[in-house]
Amino acid sequence: MKPLYLFGTHATLAALANPMRKIKRVLVTKNTQAELQKPLAGIKNIAVVDAPKIESALPPGSVHQGIAVECDPLDQPSLQDWLSERIEKPVLLLDQITDPHNVGAILRSAAAFDVGAVIATDRNAPGESGVMAKAASGALETVPLISVTNLVQTIELLKKAGYWIAGLDGTAKQPLHEAKLDAKTALVLGAEGKGLRRLTAEHCDFLVRLPMSNRMESLNVSNAAAVALYEFFVDRSK
Amino acid sequence: MKPLYLFGTHATLAALANPMRKIKRVLVTKNTQAELQKPLAGIKNIAVVDAPKIESALPPGSVHQGIAVECDPLDQPSLQDWLSERIEKPVLLLDQITDPHNVGAILRSAAAFDVGAVIATDRNAPGESGVMAKAASGALETVPLISVTNLVQTIELLKKAGYWIAGLDGTAKQPLHEAKLDAKTALVLGAEGKGLRRLTAEHCDFLVRLPMSNRMESLNVSNAAAVALYEFFVDRSK
C-alpha cells in the first residue's frame, strides 16, 4: 500500500491531535517547527528536513506549509456501528461525488454546521488523501466518513433508524428554506451536472431545491452542500 | 503577453456565446466536436486536434473535456462605469482573495444568486485564467469582475452610490440571517484564516457572521461566499 501523507498546518495538526490516527512520522522544516513549537511539543518521530524533501513525498504543487505527516488511513466506522451510537444529528449522503477537493471541502462544512457523518458510495468516492485532508482543514479527523456499497440500501437503513431522507434536486418544487428539517434528516447530494440518479430520487422521502436565479444552472457541489448544511443548521438553532 | 486559454465545456461555450469575448481560435477534439455540433455551429477558426495538442497549451492536469479556446481577456468595466449603469443588485467585495479556484467558484455562486458584480483588489487578486474560468462554469462571461486599487476608497465610493457595506466577520455579534439585507448591499469578504483587515472592518456599516458550530473555525472562502449570497438571495425574494 502506498504511504498516506497529510500536509498543511491545519490538516497535520488535527491529525496529530487525533488519538485514533496512527502516525508514522512527521516531516517538518526548521522554520515551521519553530512556528509550531507548542502544538508539536511531545510529538514523537519528528524529522526536521528541508522543503524539497517534503515536496518529494507529495503530489506536485501541494501547498504543504512546511509540514507533512506520514500516517495510516483512519479506521472509519461502518454505518451500522455509527447508527448504534444514536447521534441525533443530520447526515450527508454523497452519491458519486469523486473529486477529493470537493469531498474535503464538504467535510469542512459538515464540521462547521455540526453534521453527524458524511456517507459516500465507495465505488466512486475518493479514498482518504492528502488533498482531501487539506481541503477538509482538520475535519477529516472529526467527521466520520463512512463508506457504503449501495446507496438505496443505505437510504432504507437510515429510514429504519428514524431518518427522513431529503434529496437535493434542482427540479424539485419545494425550496430548501421552506422545508421542515428535523435533526434526524439525511440529505442526499448527487454529482455536479448529473444530479440525483432516478432510483436515488425515488427512494427519498422528499426533494428540495436551492432557490437560484436563472443566470446559472447549478452550484459547485461543495458550495451546494455548504448552503444546504447552513440552512439545516440555522433551522435547527431557531 | 502570454496567450489566454479557457478550457472545459461550460467555460468555452460561455466564452463563444459572449459577444464581448475576442476569440482567436478554438481547439477541439474530433469526439468533442461531434458532441458539441450544435453550439459550435457557425463558429470560425476551429482547429480539430488531438487531446495532447490541447494539453500542451494548458497547465498540467487541466480537465479540458476536449475543448480549449484561445482568446483575449475581457474588457472589464471600471467601478465608476458599472455604478453609472445603476444595476440594483448586491455586489461582492473580495479583499486579498488570491486563489483562482476560489475566485472562479465565487463568480459561479454570484451568477447563481444574482449578484451584480464581483469587485477585487488588483494587487492580490488573480488575473483571468483558464483555471478561474473553469471553476466559474461560464460565470466569468456574465458577472463583471471589477479590479480596484484601494479597498477603502472603493467602500467609500459604494457608500456614496447608496450601498450599505456589510463585512463578513467570524467575531461579529449579528448572525447573517438576522440582518436586513437590502438589494443595494455590498458584502466584503476577507482572505481565509486572516479574515477582514482592521481598516476594512472599520469602514463597513455593519458586520455579520455566519452561524457555525464550534467544531470548525471557518469555512472555505468560496463556501462562505455561497452561503452569504444564498441568504441575500432568499432574503430579497421573500
XYZ file of C-alpha atoms in Angstrom:
476
model
C 0.000 0.000 0.000
C 1.202 3.499 -0.849
C 2.047 5.509 2.280
C -0.521 8.199 3.131
C 0.846 11.704 3.582
C -1.226 14.521 5.028
C 0.128 18.055 4.628
C -0.529 21.668 5.557
C -0.800 23.136 9.051
C -4.486 22.558 9.805
C -4.672 19.034 8.380
C -1.476 17.782 10.054
C -2.059 19.364 13.474
C -5.600 17.943 13.519
C -4.179 14.501 12.644
C -1.555 14.773 15.413
C -4.293 15.764 17.889
C -6.471 12.793 16.918
C -5.802 9.806 19.242
C -7.346 7.459 16.645
C -4.827 8.471 13.951
C -1.757 6.204 13.722
C 1.182 8.489 12.950
C 4.363 7.034 11.448
C 6.484 10.166 11.217
C 6.330 13.923 10.918
C 8.364 15.777 8.301
C 8.802 19.430 9.179
C 11.040 22.268 8.065
C 13.135 24.117 10.621
C 11.057 27.306 10.216
C 7.711 25.564 10.550
C 8.960 23.622 13.576
C 9.844 26.923 15.230
C 6.390 28.351 14.448
C 4.571 25.253 15.685
C 6.668 24.686 18.808
C 3.648 24.428 21.104
C 1.405 22.078 19.097
C 4.409 19.867 18.217
C 5.605 19.564 21.840
C 5.753 15.914 22.942
C 5.197 14.549 19.402
C 7.478 11.607 18.552
C 9.147 10.696 15.263
C 9.725 14.233 14.066
C 12.239 14.569 11.236
C 13.458 18.091 10.545
C 14.023 18.234 6.791
C 14.217 20.798 4.005
C 11.189 21.729 1.885
C 12.250 19.717 -1.222
C 12.294 16.562 0.940
C 8.656 17.211 1.907
C 7.739 18.026 -1.687
C 9.223 14.756 -2.936
C 6.672 12.840 -0.813
C 3.638 14.828 -2.056
C 1.732 15.320 -5.315
C 3.264 18.146 -7.429
C 2.115 21.618 -6.401
C 0.923 20.618 -2.898
C 0.833 23.637 -0.587
C 2.413 21.957 2.443
C 3.311 24.988 4.600
C 6.457 23.165 5.748
C 4.825 20.158 7.354
C 3.674 16.676 6.310
C 2.687 13.609 8.310
C 3.030 10.000 7.187
C 0.205 8.008 8.711
C -2.361 5.230 8.297
C -5.828 5.935 6.954
C -8.421 6.241 9.714
C -10.395 3.230 10.823
C -13.800 4.631 9.855
C -16.948 3.163 11.438
C -19.484 1.127 9.478
C -22.893 2.753 9.083
C -24.418 0.194 11.480
C -21.822 0.981 14.151
C -22.326 4.695 13.705
C -26.110 4.396 13.920
C -25.828 2.345 17.116
C -24.257 5.385 18.784
C -27.572 7.245 18.306
C -26.067 10.624 17.478
C -29.066 12.851 16.802
C -27.546 14.931 14.031
C -28.163 15.277 10.302
C -26.087 13.173 7.932
C -24.986 13.838 4.387
C -25.130 11.178 1.658
C -22.825 11.704 -1.314
C -23.795 9.874 -4.487
C -20.905 9.534 -6.947
C -19.026 12.621 -5.847
C -15.486 11.869 -6.912
C -13.331 14.967 -6.548
C -11.195 14.891 -3.370
C -11.135 18.726 -3.151
C -14.927 18.732 -3.098
C -15.217 15.873 -0.592
C -12.660 17.621 1.641
C -14.469 20.972 1.471
C -17.752 19.151 2.211
C -16.210 17.556 5.328
C -15.116 21.031 6.457
C -18.641 22.422 6.025
C -20.049 19.318 7.740
C -17.941 20.095 10.826
C -18.837 23.804 10.656
C -22.557 23.053 10.546
C -22.460 20.187 13.060
C -23.281 17.253 10.805
C -23.031 13.775 12.359
C -21.444 11.892 9.469
C -20.718 12.031 5.760
C -21.638 8.831 3.929
C -20.279 8.096 0.451
C -20.732 5.242 -2.002
C -17.351 3.529 -2.129
C -17.180 2.557 -5.785
C -16.935 6.152 -6.905
C -15.813 8.020 -3.813
C -12.171 9.023 -3.482
C -10.217 7.386 -0.646
C -8.642 9.398 2.126
C -5.819 11.521 0.692
C -3.599 14.474 1.454
C -5.575 16.636 -0.968
C -8.855 15.724 0.740
C -7.410 16.288 4.218
C -6.014 19.697 3.198
C -9.382 20.834 1.833
C -11.080 19.458 4.964
C -8.852 21.686 7.140
C -8.903 19.211 10.044
C -12.461 17.944 9.591
C -11.264 14.566 8.267
C -10.229 13.851 11.872
C -13.554 14.862 13.427
C -16.336 13.985 10.958
C -16.869 10.237 10.325
C -16.543 9.497 6.584
C -18.496 6.288 6.119
C -18.200 4.109 3.012
C -21.222 2.217 1.802
C -21.647 -0.095 -1.180
C -25.248 0.503 -2.124
C -26.932 3.864 -1.780
C -30.533 2.614 -1.923
C -29.875 0.023 0.822
C -28.234 2.782 2.854
C -31.283 5.014 2.452
C -33.530 2.165 3.655
C -31.251 1.537 6.648
C -31.374 5.234 7.579
C -35.169 5.258 7.241
C -35.419 2.300 9.664
C -33.217 4.236 12.080
C -35.747 7.081 12.016
C -34.132 9.420 9.463
C -36.046 11.493 6.940
C -34.402 11.325 3.529
C -34.202 14.655 1.682
C -32.809 14.741 -1.860
C -31.291 17.966 -3.213
C -32.608 18.317 -6.754
C -32.684 21.368 -8.998
C -36.082 20.360 -10.404
C -37.823 19.960 -7.009
C -40.785 22.241 -6.279
C -40.059 22.929 -2.627
C -37.256 25.374 -1.856
C -34.950 24.231 0.931
C -35.786 27.087 3.307
C -39.474 26.163 3.280
C -38.849 22.522 4.229
C -39.091 21.424 7.857
C -35.688 19.966 8.590
C -35.556 17.590 11.544
C -32.210 16.911 13.271
C -32.587 13.346 12.006
C -32.532 14.251 8.317
C -30.261 12.648 5.763
C -29.518 14.968 2.856
C -28.636 13.272 -0.433
C -26.368 15.075 -2.901
C -25.685 13.869 -6.427
C -22.755 14.591 -8.704
C -22.485 18.007 -10.332
C -24.138 18.186 -13.728
C -25.780 14.790 -13.358
C -27.733 15.473 -10.158
C -29.560 12.711 -8.308
C -29.942 9.392 -10.085
C -33.585 8.493 -10.767
C -33.566 5.478 -8.439
C -31.973 7.556 -5.674
C -34.572 10.315 -6.045
C -37.399 7.757 -5.907
C -36.197 6.495 -2.538
C -36.096 9.953 -0.950
C -38.964 10.991 1.345
C -38.987 14.420 -0.245
C -36.981 16.559 -2.681
C -35.850 20.124 -2.144
C -34.095 22.650 -4.349
C -31.805 25.569 -3.655
C -33.547 28.726 -4.879
C -31.369 30.227 -7.586
C -31.509 32.795 -10.387
C -31.757 31.603 -13.993
C -28.286 33.040 -14.662
C -26.610 29.779 -13.586
C -27.735 26.168 -13.823
C -26.103 24.823 -10.693
C -23.566 25.496 -7.952
C -20.272 23.761 -7.387
C -21.182 20.661 -5.350
C -19.227 21.708 -2.243
C -20.911 25.124 -2.387
C -24.345 23.493 -2.725
C -23.527 21.286 0.286
C -22.391 24.314 2.333
C -25.590 26.227 1.565
C -27.825 23.260 2.387
C -25.992 22.429 5.622
C -26.116 26.096 6.661
C -29.893 26.110 6.168
C -30.181 22.925 8.277
C -28.025 24.451 10.992
C -29.923 27.758 11.169
C -33.258 25.908 11.084
C -32.218 23.674 14.000
C -30.950 26.571 16.103
C -34.188 28.581 15.741
C 1.648 38.732 -23.243
C 1.033 35.028 -22.678
C -1.983 33.808 -24.667
C -5.078 33.131 -22.558
C -6.616 29.684 -22.934
C -10.018 28.822 -21.499
C -10.935 25.142 -21.340
C -13.750 22.761 -20.442
C -17.226 22.625 -21.983
C -19.069 25.173 -19.821
C -16.292 27.769 -19.762
C -15.544 27.621 -23.507
C -19.157 27.532 -24.715
C -19.962 30.507 -22.477
C -16.952 32.377 -23.940
C -18.052 31.556 -27.507
C -21.565 32.787 -26.690
C -20.256 36.068 -25.282
C -20.199 38.799 -27.973
C -17.718 40.798 -25.858
C -15.140 37.992 -25.858
C -12.492 38.206 -28.610
C -11.841 34.636 -29.726
C -8.624 33.807 -31.589
C -9.144 30.095 -32.203
C -10.906 27.027 -30.903
C -9.016 23.778 -30.328
C -11.346 20.803 -30.201
C -11.006 17.037 -30.449
C -12.986 15.136 -33.090
C -15.177 13.478 -30.437
C -15.962 16.701 -28.608
C -16.713 18.459 -31.890
C -19.270 15.753 -32.677
C -20.855 16.135 -29.233
C -20.985 19.927 -29.460
C -22.122 20.144 -33.075
C -24.992 22.482 -32.281
C -23.257 25.043 -30.010
C -20.205 25.087 -32.323
C -22.241 25.695 -35.488
C -21.146 28.895 -37.242
C -18.041 29.347 -35.039
C -14.945 30.371 -37.007
C -11.309 29.395 -36.518
C -11.964 25.889 -35.264
C -8.957 23.582 -35.341
C -9.721 19.886 -34.888
C -6.740 18.472 -32.998
C -5.876 15.531 -30.772
C -6.053 15.749 -26.966
C -2.252 16.031 -26.404
C -2.238 19.173 -28.591
C -4.854 20.742 -26.288
C -2.962 19.587 -23.203
C 0.261 21.184 -24.418
C -1.433 24.614 -24.320
C -2.798 24.194 -20.762
C -1.419 23.891 -17.224
C -0.636 20.249 -16.347
C -3.653 18.253 -15.193
C -6.283 20.631 -16.666
C -9.583 18.811 -17.203
C -10.314 20.205 -20.681
C -13.079 17.834 -21.850
C -11.685 18.023 -25.370
C -12.037 21.753 -25.940
C -9.979 24.905 -25.376
C -10.336 28.450 -26.659
C -7.510 30.936 -27.194
C -8.844 34.414 -26.559
C -8.222 37.866 -25.117
C -9.056 38.705 -21.514
C -12.385 40.511 -21.172
C -12.536 44.270 -21.169
C -13.973 44.596 -17.667
C -15.730 47.822 -16.659
C -14.314 50.237 -14.111
C -16.312 50.536 -10.893
C -17.437 54.057 -11.903
C -18.721 52.804 -15.257
C -20.506 49.898 -13.622
C -22.116 52.134 -10.984
C -23.339 54.516 -13.703
C -25.472 51.676 -15.081
C -27.468 51.713 -11.811
C -27.946 47.969 -11.530
C -29.846 47.485 -8.296
C -28.191 44.271 -7.186
C -25.840 43.308 -4.369
C -22.121 43.333 -5.042
C -19.332 41.282 -3.541
C -16.001 42.803 -2.474
C -13.066 40.404 -2.248
C -10.191 41.555 -0.075
C -6.938 39.718 -0.828
C -8.518 36.520 -2.085
C -5.834 35.048 -4.291
C -6.768 31.508 -5.294
C -8.192 31.348 -8.859
C -10.284 28.236 -7.998
C -11.942 30.180 -5.201
C -12.478 33.332 -7.271
C -13.944 31.182 -10.070
C -16.307 29.330 -7.717
C -17.318 32.685 -6.207
C -18.184 34.044 -9.682
C -20.338 30.943 -10.253
C -22.222 31.487 -6.970
C -22.525 35.201 -7.791
C -24.325 34.302 -11.034
C -26.479 31.682 -9.274
C -27.594 34.159 -6.622
C -27.959 37.126 -8.998
C -25.142 39.348 -7.795
C -24.421 42.466 -9.868
C -20.626 42.444 -9.795
C -17.619 40.960 -8.041
C -15.018 43.552 -7.091
C -11.465 42.540 -6.179
C -8.366 44.444 -5.096
C -5.980 44.096 -8.018
C -2.670 43.823 -6.206
C -3.573 40.455 -4.724
C -6.355 39.186 -6.964
C -5.536 36.593 -9.598
C -5.976 37.703 -13.229
C -8.391 35.999 -15.573
C -7.208 32.445 -16.236
C -8.345 29.102 -17.570
C -8.476 27.688 -14.042
C -10.679 30.568 -12.872
C -12.959 30.300 -15.919
C -13.338 26.526 -15.437
C -14.324 26.943 -11.775
C -16.692 29.768 -12.781
C -18.501 27.391 -15.169
C -19.421 30.212 -17.562
C -19.957 32.951 -14.967
C -16.740 34.744 -15.958
C -18.639 35.782 -19.119
C -21.729 37.046 -17.303
C -20.629 38.524 -13.955
C -18.472 41.684 -14.169
C -15.168 41.129 -12.341
C -14.022 44.624 -11.451
C -10.459 45.432 -10.364
C -9.874 48.192 -7.858
C -6.668 49.501 -6.337
C -7.795 50.593 -2.922
C -10.479 48.794 -0.962
C -11.266 51.605 1.470
C -11.719 54.119 -1.383
C -13.957 51.571 -3.113
C -16.081 51.199 0.019
C -16.490 54.986 0.215
C -17.432 55.149 -3.485
C -20.067 52.439 -2.980
C -21.436 54.257 0.081
C -21.849 57.431 -1.983
C -23.705 55.387 -4.607
C -26.177 54.319 -1.914
C -24.784 50.932 -0.940
C -24.763 49.525 2.569
C -21.432 47.912 3.371
C -21.656 44.581 5.237
C -18.468 42.857 6.365
C -18.446 39.093 6.914
C -16.537 38.531 10.146
C -16.449 35.466 12.379
C -16.324 37.631 15.505
C -19.394 39.766 14.637
C -22.356 39.607 17.014
C -25.134 39.638 14.433
C -25.773 36.419 12.529
C -26.291 36.932 8.808
C -29.884 35.651 8.752
C -30.953 38.282 11.283
C -29.549 41.188 9.256
C -31.798 43.161 6.940
C -30.162 42.834 3.558
C -31.088 45.479 1.032
C -30.616 44.817 -2.712
C -28.016 47.591 -2.594
C -25.714 45.856 -0.156
C -22.003 45.312 -0.735
C -20.705 42.265 1.099
C -16.999 42.322 1.979
C -15.118 39.031 2.271
C -11.573 38.722 3.584
C -8.985 36.027 2.963
C -9.388 32.674 4.666
C -7.674 32.438 8.022
C -6.920 36.164 8.115
C -10.485 37.471 7.779
C -11.214 41.165 7.319
C -8.363 43.612 7.804
C -8.940 46.005 10.691
C -9.151 49.068 8.469
C -11.598 47.320 6.144
C -13.827 46.280 9.054
C -13.831 49.845 10.399
C -15.204 51.167 7.113
C -18.102 48.694 6.995
C -21.577 49.918 8.029
C -22.144 46.691 9.929
C -20.543 43.286 10.467
C -22.277 39.938 10.249
C -21.161 36.390 10.950
C -22.206 33.027 9.590
C -23.641 30.999 12.491
C -21.446 27.941 12.912
C -20.735 25.158 15.404
C -17.547 25.284 17.463
C -16.292 22.172 15.659
C -14.702 24.299 12.891
C -13.162 27.754 12.896
C -14.121 28.858 9.405
C -15.426 27.755 6.029
C -13.560 27.642 2.759
C -13.906 31.182 1.359
C -15.924 30.161 -1.709
C -18.273 28.182 0.552
C -18.655 31.173 2.881
C -19.446 33.356 -0.143
C -22.025 30.853 -1.426
C -23.792 30.714 1.943
C -23.842 34.502 2.326
C -25.061 35.108 -1.245
C -27.750 32.449 -0.796
C -29.001 34.228 2.328
C -29.070 37.537 0.412
C -30.971 35.923 -2.439
C -33.595 34.229 -0.242
C -33.995 37.398 1.807
C -34.594 39.501 -1.338
C -37.126 37.033 -2.766
C -39.249 36.931 0.408
